[in-house]
PDB file of C-alpha atoms and ligand atoms in Angstrom:
ATOM      1  CA  UNK A   1     -27.467   4.965  -5.573  1.00  0.00           C
ATOM      2  CA  UNK A   2     -25.126   7.090  -7.642  1.00  0.00           C
ATOM      3  CA  UNK A   3     -23.166   5.465 -10.427  1.00  0.00           C
ATOM      4  CA  UNK A   4     -20.237   7.781  -9.730  1.00  0.00           C
ATOM      5  CA  UNK A   5     -18.278   9.175  -6.798  1.00  0.00           C
ATOM      6  CA  UNK A   6     -16.276  12.365  -7.020  1.00  0.00           C
ATOM      7  CA  UNK A   7     -12.650  11.771  -6.034  1.00  0.00           C
ATOM      8  CA  UNK A   8     -12.066  12.994  -2.471  1.00  0.00           C
ATOM      9  CA  UNK A   9      -8.486  14.087  -3.189  1.00  0.00           C
ATOM     10  CA  UNK A  10      -8.210  17.725  -2.049  1.00  0.00           C
ATOM     11  CA  UNK A  11      -5.913  18.582  -4.977  1.00  0.00           C
ATOM     12  CA  UNK A  12      -7.470  16.337  -7.617  1.00  0.00           C
ATOM     13  CA  UNK A  13      -8.876  19.336  -9.512  1.00  0.00           C
ATOM     14  CA  UNK A  14      -5.420  20.974  -9.740  1.00  0.00           C
ATOM     15  CA  UNK A  15      -3.554  18.158 -11.504  1.00  0.00           C
ATOM     16  CA  UNK A  16      -2.872  19.025 -15.107  1.00  0.00           C
ATOM     17  CA  UNK A  17      -4.073  15.957 -16.984  1.00  0.00           C
ATOM     18  CA  UNK A  18      -6.286  15.612 -20.059  1.00  0.00           C
ATOM     19  CA  UNK A  19      -8.717  13.497 -18.040  1.00  0.00           C
ATOM     20  CA  UNK A  20      -9.570  16.527 -15.886  1.00  0.00           C
ATOM     21  CA  UNK A  21     -10.060  19.143 -18.613  1.00  0.00           C
ATOM     22  CA  UNK A  22     -13.692  20.217 -19.057  1.00  0.00           C
ATOM     23  CA  UNK A  23     -15.437  23.119 -20.801  1.00  0.00           C
ATOM     24  CA  UNK A  24     -14.877  24.708 -24.198  1.00  0.00           C
ATOM     25  CA  UNK A  25     -13.107  27.655 -25.747  1.00  0.00           C
ATOM     26  CA  UNK A  26     -11.814  30.116 -23.147  1.00  0.00           C
ATOM     27  CA  UNK A  27     -13.955  28.569 -20.404  1.00  0.00           C
ATOM     28  CA  UNK A  28     -11.933  25.467 -19.668  1.00  0.00           C
ATOM     29  CA  UNK A  29     -11.368  24.120 -16.172  1.00  0.00           C
ATOM     30  CA  UNK A  30      -9.572  21.268 -14.445  1.00  0.00           C
ATOM     31  CA  UNK A  31     -12.278  19.280 -12.680  1.00  0.00           C
ATOM     32  CA  UNK A  32     -12.170  16.683  -9.913  1.00  0.00           C
ATOM     33  CA  UNK A  33     -12.240  13.220 -11.456  1.00  0.00           C
ATOM     34  CA  UNK A  34     -15.312  11.111 -10.977  1.00  0.00           C
ATOM     35  CA  UNK A  35     -14.988   7.421 -10.337  1.00  0.00           C
ATOM     36  CA  UNK A  36     -17.412   5.089 -12.019  1.00  0.00           C
ATOM     37  CA  UNK A  37     -18.861   2.548  -9.566  1.00  0.00           C
ATOM     38  CA  UNK A  38     -19.073  -0.127 -12.201  1.00  0.00           C
ATOM     39  CA  UNK A  39     -17.652  -3.179 -10.530  1.00  0.00           C
ATOM     40  CA  UNK A  40     -17.840  -5.110  -7.291  1.00  0.00           C
ATOM     41  CA  UNK A  41     -14.096  -4.542  -6.927  1.00  0.00           C
ATOM     42  CA  UNK A  42     -14.398  -0.741  -7.129  1.00  0.00           C
ATOM     43  CA  UNK A  43     -17.454  -0.514  -4.870  1.00  0.00           C
ATOM     44  CA  UNK A  44     -15.644  -2.432  -2.097  1.00  0.00           C
ATOM     45  CA  UNK A  45     -12.318  -0.678  -2.503  1.00  0.00           C
ATOM     46  CA  UNK A  46     -10.704   2.505  -1.179  1.00  0.00           C
ATOM     47  CA  UNK A  47     -10.467   3.427  -4.864  1.00  0.00           C
ATOM     48  CA  UNK A  48     -14.201   3.859  -4.896  1.00  0.00           C
ATOM     49  CA  UNK A  49     -13.385   7.249  -3.351  1.00  0.00           C
ATOM     50  CA  UNK A  50      -9.959   8.131  -4.747  1.00  0.00           C
ATOM     51  CA  UNK A  51      -8.864   8.192  -8.386  1.00  0.00           C
ATOM     52  CA  UNK A  52      -5.278   7.229  -7.516  1.00  0.00           C
ATOM     53  CA  UNK A  53      -2.730   6.834  -4.704  1.00  0.00           C
ATOM     54  CA  UNK A  54      -1.692  10.480  -4.850  1.00  0.00           C
ATOM     55  CA  UNK A  55      -5.241  11.703  -4.166  1.00  0.00           C
ATOM     56  CA  UNK A  56      -5.605   9.085  -1.413  1.00  0.00           C
ATOM     57  CA  UNK A  57      -2.427  10.215   0.352  1.00  0.00           C
ATOM     58  CA  UNK A  58      -3.212  13.920  -0.131  1.00  0.00           C
ATOM     59  CA  UNK A  59      -6.483  13.243   1.689  1.00  0.00           C
ATOM     60  CA  UNK A  60      -4.852  11.138   4.431  1.00  0.00           C
ATOM     61  CA  UNK A  61      -2.175  13.767   5.024  1.00  0.00           C
ATOM     62  CA  UNK A  62      -4.708  16.604   5.144  1.00  0.00           C
ATOM     63  CA  UNK A  63      -7.093  14.775   7.525  1.00  0.00           C
ATOM     64  CA  UNK A  64      -4.742  12.493   9.481  1.00  0.00           C
ATOM     65  CA  UNK A  65      -5.696  13.895  12.908  1.00  0.00           C
ATOM     66  CA  UNK A  66      -9.413  13.346  12.309  1.00  0.00           C
ATOM     67  CA  UNK A  67      -8.832   9.895  10.794  1.00  0.00           C
ATOM     68  CA  UNK A  68      -6.636   8.780  13.699  1.00  0.00           C
ATOM     69  CA  UNK A  69      -9.336   9.976  16.116  1.00  0.00           C
ATOM     70  CA  UNK A  70     -11.879   7.577  14.533  1.00  0.00           C
ATOM     71  CA  UNK A  71     -10.101   4.531  15.990  1.00  0.00           C
ATOM     72  CA  UNK A  72      -7.317   5.663  18.311  1.00  0.00           C
ATOM     73  CA  UNK A  73      -4.805   3.237  19.890  1.00  0.00           C
ATOM     74  CA  UNK A  74      -3.596   3.859  23.435  1.00  0.00           C
ATOM     75  CA  UNK A  75      -1.452   0.736  23.757  1.00  0.00           C
ATOM     76  CA  UNK A  76       0.347  -1.696  21.491  1.00  0.00           C
ATOM     77  CA  UNK A  77      -1.394  -4.818  20.215  1.00  0.00           C
ATOM     78  CA  UNK A  78       0.322  -8.191  20.441  1.00  0.00           C
ATOM     79  CA  UNK A  79       0.045 -11.463  18.541  1.00  0.00           C
ATOM     80  CA  UNK A  80       1.219 -14.632  20.322  1.00  0.00           C
ATOM     81  CA  UNK A  81       3.832 -16.454  18.253  1.00  0.00           C
ATOM     82  CA  UNK A  82       6.353 -19.260  18.356  1.00  0.00           C
ATOM     83  CA  UNK A  83       9.853 -18.568  17.041  1.00  0.00           C
ATOM     84  CA  UNK A  84      11.766 -21.566  15.717  1.00  0.00           C
ATOM     85  CA  UNK A  85      15.446 -21.315  14.809  1.00  0.00           C
ATOM     86  CA  UNK A  86      16.973 -24.059  12.675  1.00  0.00           C
ATOM     87  CA  UNK A  87      20.582 -24.468  11.584  1.00  0.00           C
ATOM     88  CA  UNK A  88      21.318 -25.589   8.064  1.00  0.00           C
ATOM     89  CA  UNK A  89      24.314 -25.894   5.807  1.00  0.00           C
ATOM     90  CA  UNK A  90      24.688 -23.123   3.249  1.00  0.00           C
ATOM     91  CA  UNK A  91      27.560 -21.524   1.335  1.00  0.00           C
ATOM     92  CA  UNK A  92      28.827 -18.152   0.287  1.00  0.00           C
ATOM     93  CA  UNK A  93      31.361 -16.971  -2.270  1.00  0.00           C
ATOM     94  CA  UNK A  94      34.616 -15.366  -1.197  1.00  0.00           C
ATOM     95  CA  UNK A  95      36.025 -13.269  -4.030  1.00  0.00           C
ATOM     96  CA  UNK A  96      39.719 -13.895  -4.482  1.00  0.00           C
ATOM     97  CA  UNK A  97      40.559 -10.553  -6.133  1.00  0.00           C
ATOM     98  CA  UNK A  98      41.617 -12.241  -9.379  1.00  0.00           C
ATOM     99  CA  UNK A  99      38.169 -12.334 -10.942  1.00  0.00           C
ATOM    100  CA  UNK A 100      37.281 -15.638  -9.354  1.00  0.00           C
ATOM    101  CA  UNK A 101      35.482 -16.821  -6.276  1.00  0.00           C
ATOM    102  CA  UNK A 102      35.775 -19.664  -3.842  1.00  0.00           C
ATOM    103  CA  UNK A 103      32.693 -21.437  -2.571  1.00  0.00           C
ATOM    104  CA  UNK A 104      32.849 -21.532   1.241  1.00  0.00           C
ATOM    105  CA  UNK A 105      30.403 -23.608   3.288  1.00  0.00           C
ATOM    106  CA  UNK A 106      29.011 -22.261   6.545  1.00  0.00           C
ATOM    107  CA  UNK A 107      26.208 -22.979   9.004  1.00  0.00           C
ATOM    108  CA  UNK A 108      23.272 -20.621   8.498  1.00  0.00           C
ATOM    109  CA  UNK A 109      20.247 -20.069  10.701  1.00  0.00           C
ATOM    110  CA  UNK A 110      16.676 -20.064   9.457  1.00  0.00           C
ATOM    111  CA  UNK A 111      14.108 -18.318  11.674  1.00  0.00           C
ATOM    112  CA  UNK A 112      10.461 -19.271  11.316  1.00  0.00           C
ATOM    113  CA  UNK A 113       7.668 -17.337  13.020  1.00  0.00           C
ATOM    114  CA  UNK A 114       4.293 -19.058  13.381  1.00  0.00           C
ATOM    115  CA  UNK A 115       1.188 -17.693  15.042  1.00  0.00           C
ATOM    116  CA  UNK A 116      -0.191 -19.497  18.067  1.00  0.00           C
ATOM    117  CA  UNK A 117      -3.830 -20.421  18.280  1.00  0.00           C
ATOM    118  CA  UNK A 118      -4.660 -18.976  21.692  1.00  0.00           C
ATOM    119  CA  UNK A 119      -8.387 -19.618  21.436  1.00  0.00           C
ATOM    120  CA  UNK A 120      -7.899 -22.597  23.802  1.00  0.00           C
ATOM    121  CA  UNK A 121      -6.257 -20.399  26.437  1.00  0.00           C
TER     122      UNK A 121
HETATM  123 ZN1   ZN B   1      -8.351  12.306  -7.640  1.00  0.00          ZN
END
């Protein structure tokens, strides 16, 4: 197994950074970055293949049709939930135009969404 992956970003080798400069004298180039596979985190991450977000999104934008075709979705997915609305006393500040504010109580609504365990039907 290789200790490095070349970044898959289609424009990686065109970014003008010191980290990409290779060669000597008049024979210098900008080269695709290579990504050292030196940690469990890197090896199990999307950044095992991309040196940064820009290269990742360049790749996604260039290949979006092919990527979407890997796992297409023909209908929306749904997650069963319960929505609970609770009233509670809160307050706001009404500015009086003279540099001050008045504290005004009001009844606010808190909405809580919880998932439903539908494994029992
Ligand atoms: Zn890159």
